[in-house]
Amino acid sequence: MLFVTDQIHNSIYSMRWNGLDAKGAITPASWQAPRLFRNPSGVADGQTPDLQGHLLTAETTGRRVSITRDFAANLKSPDAQAPSLVDRYQGKPLNSPNDLVVKSDGTVWFTDPTYGSLQFPPQTAQLPSNVYRYDPAGKQLTVVEPDLMMPNG
């Protein structure tokens, strides 16, 4: 399944792979039509699966990294069914998580620039722009790079 974010419409869409045609080519029929997966999405940006196959989403205005554990529930209803994985550092809300990746040990690394908190509507950034590492086993969030101007990607 492919997940696509639409920040303008605050949505996530899903598309299922149907496969190649008889000649082994990718055609428009290779993919199902996009289907609304989640709305609102917290102005979703980066997305990645965790080691269990759950969808992790960096939410710009949601100011969090969310986790979707039950794809079937979201496909039945596009209402947000994704609790927060992490949304605070030292008691303060994250700025605007942007992109993320899951390392082979299960830790989640993500960028959190301040510029996203200034849009959709403006929200005050209470933390500097950071790159974080979240350890879901210990539920611990650590700053791994505090000195980048506006980390992205």
mmCIF file of C-alpha atoms in Angstrom:
data_model
loop_
_atom_site.group_PDB
_atom_site.id
_atom_site.type_symbol
_atom_site.label_atom_id
_atom_site.label_comp_id
_atom_site.label_asym_id
_atom_site.label_seq_id
_atom_site.Cartn_x
_atom_site.Cartn_y
_atom_site.Cartn_z
ATOM 1 C CA MET A 1 0.000 0.000 0.000
ATOM 2 C CA LEU A 2 1.206 3.499 -0.830
ATOM 3 C CA PHE A 3 0.290 6.450 1.374
ATOM 4 C CA VAL A 4 0.249 9.972 -0.046
ATOM 5 C CA THR A 5 -0.153 13.168 1.957
ATOM 6 C CA ASP A 6 -2.190 16.128 0.730
ATOM 7 C CA GLN A 7 -1.262 19.009 3.003
ATOM 8 C CA ILE A 8 -3.594 21.506 1.313
ATOM 9 C CA HIS A 9 -6.612 19.306 2.100
ATOM 10 C CA ASN A 10 -5.186 18.049 5.422
ATOM 11 C CA SER A 11 -5.562 14.447 4.274
ATOM 12 C CA ILE A 12 -3.771 11.138 3.744
ATOM 13 C CA TYR A 13 -4.755 8.927 0.825
ATOM 14 C CA SER A 14 -3.980 5.257 0.293
ATOM 15 C CA MET A 15 -3.409 3.461 -2.995
ATOM 16 C CA ARG A 16 -3.191 -0.311 -3.422
ATOM 17 C CA TRP A 17 -0.820 -1.897 -5.918
ATOM 18 C CA ASN A 18 -2.632 -4.072 -8.485
ATOM 19 C CA GLY A 19 0.507 -5.223 -10.271
ATOM 20 C CA LEU A 20 1.982 -5.079 -13.726
ATOM 21 C CA ASP A 21 -0.004 -5.651 -16.895
ATOM 22 C CA ALA A 22 0.389 -8.795 -19.024
ATOM 23 C CA LYS A 23 3.433 -7.269 -20.755
ATOM 24 C CA GLY A 24 5.135 -6.518 -17.439
ATOM 25 C CA ALA A 25 4.537 -2.771 -17.668
ATOM 26 C CA ILE A 26 3.249 -0.289 -15.111
ATOM 27 C CA THR A 27 0.018 1.276 -16.358
ATOM 28 C CA PRO A 28 -2.676 3.444 -14.763
ATOM 29 C CA ALA A 29 -4.430 0.180 -13.859
ATOM 30 C CA SER A 30 -1.381 -0.885 -11.825
ATOM 31 C CA TRP A 31 -2.683 1.200 -8.909
ATOM 32 C CA GLN A 32 -6.149 1.499 -7.417
ATOM 33 C CA ALA A 33 -7.582 5.005 -7.401
ATOM 34 C CA PRO A 34 -6.544 7.031 -4.352
ATOM 35 C CA ARG A 35 -8.829 6.469 -1.367
ATOM 36 C CA LEU A 36 -9.203 8.830 1.575
ATOM 37 C CA PHE A 37 -7.364 7.223 4.471
ATOM 38 C CA ARG A 38 -7.344 9.937 7.120
ATOM 39 C CA ASN A 39 -8.854 13.403 7.489
ATOM 40 C CA PRO A 40 -7.915 15.517 9.310
ATOM 41 C CA SER A 41 -4.305 14.424 9.245
ATOM 42 C CA GLY A 42 -2.611 17.128 11.327
ATOM 43 C CA VAL A 43 -1.234 18.370 7.991
ATOM 44 C CA ALA A 44 0.739 15.156 7.603
ATOM 45 C CA ASP A 45 4.194 15.343 6.068
ATOM 46 C CA GLY A 46 6.672 12.452 6.289
ATOM 47 C CA GLN A 47 5.412 8.902 6.780
ATOM 48 C CA THR A 48 7.130 5.562 7.307
ATOM 49 C CA PRO A 49 6.290 2.108 8.648
ATOM 50 C CA ASP A 50 7.724 0.994 11.977
ATOM 51 C CA LEU A 51 9.194 -2.481 12.469
ATOM 52 C CA GLN A 52 5.714 -3.905 13.189
ATOM 53 C CA GLY A 53 4.250 -2.403 9.999
ATOM 54 C CA HIS A 54 2.314 0.399 11.715
ATOM 55 C CA LEU A 55 2.209 3.726 9.895
ATOM 56 C CA LEU A 56 4.105 6.551 11.621
ATOM 57 C CA THR A 57 3.208 10.070 10.500
ATOM 58 C CA ALA A 58 4.973 13.370 11.165
ATOM 59 C CA GLU A 59 2.180 15.908 11.670
ATOM 60 C CA THR A 60 2.980 19.557 11.009
ATOM 61 C CA THR A 61 0.038 21.187 12.793
ATOM 62 C CA GLY A 62 -0.699 18.165 14.949
ATOM 63 C CA ARG A 63 2.731 18.866 16.439
ATOM 64 C CA ARG A 64 3.319 15.176 16.955
ATOM 65 C CA VAL A 65 4.363 11.846 15.506
ATOM 66 C CA SER A 66 1.265 9.672 15.334
ATOM 67 C CA ILE A 67 0.909 5.920 14.915
ATOM 68 C CA THR A 68 -1.789 4.143 12.908
ATOM 69 C CA ARG A 69 -2.019 0.549 14.119
ATOM 70 C CA ASP A 70 -5.296 -0.496 12.476
ATOM 71 C CA PHE A 71 -5.375 0.188 8.734
ATOM 72 C CA ALA A 72 -8.768 -1.493 8.349
ATOM 73 C CA ALA A 73 -10.396 0.913 10.829
ATOM 74 C CA ASN A 74 -8.984 3.897 8.968
ATOM 75 C CA LEU A 75 -10.142 2.530 5.622
ATOM 76 C CA LYS A 76 -13.697 2.155 6.994
ATOM 77 C CA SER A 77 -13.688 5.674 8.420
ATOM 78 C CA PRO A 78 -11.223 8.413 7.426
ATOM 79 C CA ASP A 79 -11.614 10.112 10.804
ATOM 80 C CA ALA A 80 -8.321 10.311 12.629
ATOM 81 C CA GLN A 81 -7.654 6.968 14.326
ATOM 82 C CA ALA A 82 -4.041 7.546 15.117
ATOM 83 C CA PRO A 83 -2.924 8.233 18.684
ATOM 84 C CA SER A 84 0.244 10.130 19.469
ATOM 85 C CA LEU A 85 3.482 8.192 19.599
ATOM 86 C CA VAL A 86 5.319 11.287 20.841
ATOM 87 C CA ASP A 87 4.166 14.919 21.084
ATOM 88 C CA ARG A 88 6.282 16.598 23.773
ATOM 89 C CA TYR A 89 9.852 17.124 24.784
ATOM 90 C CA GLN A 90 10.521 18.069 28.418
ATOM 91 C CA GLY A 91 6.839 18.944 28.820
ATOM 92 C CA LYS A 92 6.722 21.309 25.821
ATOM 93 C CA PRO A 93 4.859 20.581 22.574
ATOM 94 C CA LEU A 94 6.929 19.668 19.534
ATOM 95 C CA ASN A 95 7.119 22.339 16.829
ATOM 96 C CA SER A 96 6.129 20.686 13.569
ATOM 97 C CA PRO A 97 7.553 17.204 12.987
ATOM 98 C CA ASN A 98 8.548 17.035 9.346
ATOM 99 C CA ASP A 99 10.288 13.841 8.224
ATOM 100 C CA LEU A 100 11.059 10.593 9.973
ATOM 101 C CA VAL A 101 12.751 7.244 9.622
ATOM 102 C CA VAL A 102 12.782 4.066 11.690
ATOM 103 C CA LYS A 103 16.196 2.550 12.362
ATOM 104 C CA SER A 104 16.741 -1.228 12.423
ATOM 105 C CA ASP A 105 16.687 -1.155 16.249
ATOM 106 C CA GLY A 106 13.142 0.290 16.218
ATOM 107 C CA THR A 107 14.085 3.822 17.247
ATOM 108 C CA VAL A 108 12.339 6.658 15.434
ATOM 109 C CA TRP A 109 14.457 9.570 14.211
ATOM 110 C CA PHE A 110 12.711 12.752 13.101
ATOM 111 C CA THR A 111 13.248 16.393 12.280
ATOM 112 C CA ASP A 112 11.270 19.084 14.108
ATOM 113 C CA PRO A 113 11.835 22.524 12.546
ATOM 114 C CA THR A 114 10.090 25.611 13.867
ATOM 115 C CA TYR A 115 8.898 26.901 10.480
ATOM 116 C CA GLY A 116 5.957 24.511 10.264
ATOM 117 C CA SER A 117 4.489 25.853 13.494
ATOM 118 C CA LEU A 118 4.215 29.258 11.818
ATOM 119 C CA GLN A 119 1.619 28.072 9.316
ATOM 120 C CA PHE A 120 -1.878 26.507 9.191
ATOM 121 C CA PRO A 121 -2.593 28.625 11.616
ATOM 122 C CA PRO A 122 0.462 30.080 13.370
ATOM 123 C CA GLN A 123 1.416 28.476 16.673
ATOM 124 C CA THR A 124 4.187 29.557 19.004
ATOM 125 C CA ALA A 125 7.285 27.355 18.888
ATOM 126 C CA GLN A 126 8.407 26.553 22.422
ATOM 127 C CA LEU A 127 11.434 24.482 21.430
ATOM 128 C CA PRO A 128 14.385 25.106 19.130
ATOM 129 C CA SER A 129 14.596 23.271 15.812
ATOM 130 C CA ASN A 130 15.964 19.819 16.659
ATOM 131 C CA VAL A 131 16.546 16.347 15.328
ATOM 132 C CA TYR A 132 15.186 13.779 17.780
ATOM 133 C CA ARG A 133 15.539 10.080 18.489
ATOM 134 C CA TYR A 134 12.552 8.383 20.098
ATOM 135 C CA ASP A 135 13.004 4.986 21.743
ATOM 136 C CA PRO A 136 9.565 3.344 21.898
ATOM 137 C CA ALA A 137 10.843 0.577 24.207
ATOM 138 C CA GLY A 138 11.806 3.068 26.909
ATOM 139 C CA LYS A 139 9.432 5.831 25.736
ATOM 140 C CA GLN A 140 12.385 8.217 25.792
ATOM 141 C CA LEU A 141 12.859 11.215 23.483
ATOM 142 C CA THR A 142 16.400 12.549 23.053
ATOM 143 C CA VAL A 143 17.793 15.500 21.102
ATOM 144 C CA VAL A 144 20.506 14.140 18.797
ATOM 145 C CA GLU A 145 21.229 17.327 16.821
ATOM 146 C CA PRO A 146 20.405 20.737 18.308
ATOM 147 C CA ASP A 147 22.482 22.939 16.027
ATOM 148 C CA LEU A 148 20.806 22.764 12.618
ATOM 149 C CA MET A 149 19.039 25.927 11.510
ATOM 150 C CA MET A 150 15.894 24.324 10.065
ATOM 151 C CA PRO A 151 16.304 20.527 9.845
ATOM 152 C CA ASN A 152 14.353 18.840 7.075
ATOM 153 C CA GLY A 153 14.497 15.338 5.632
#
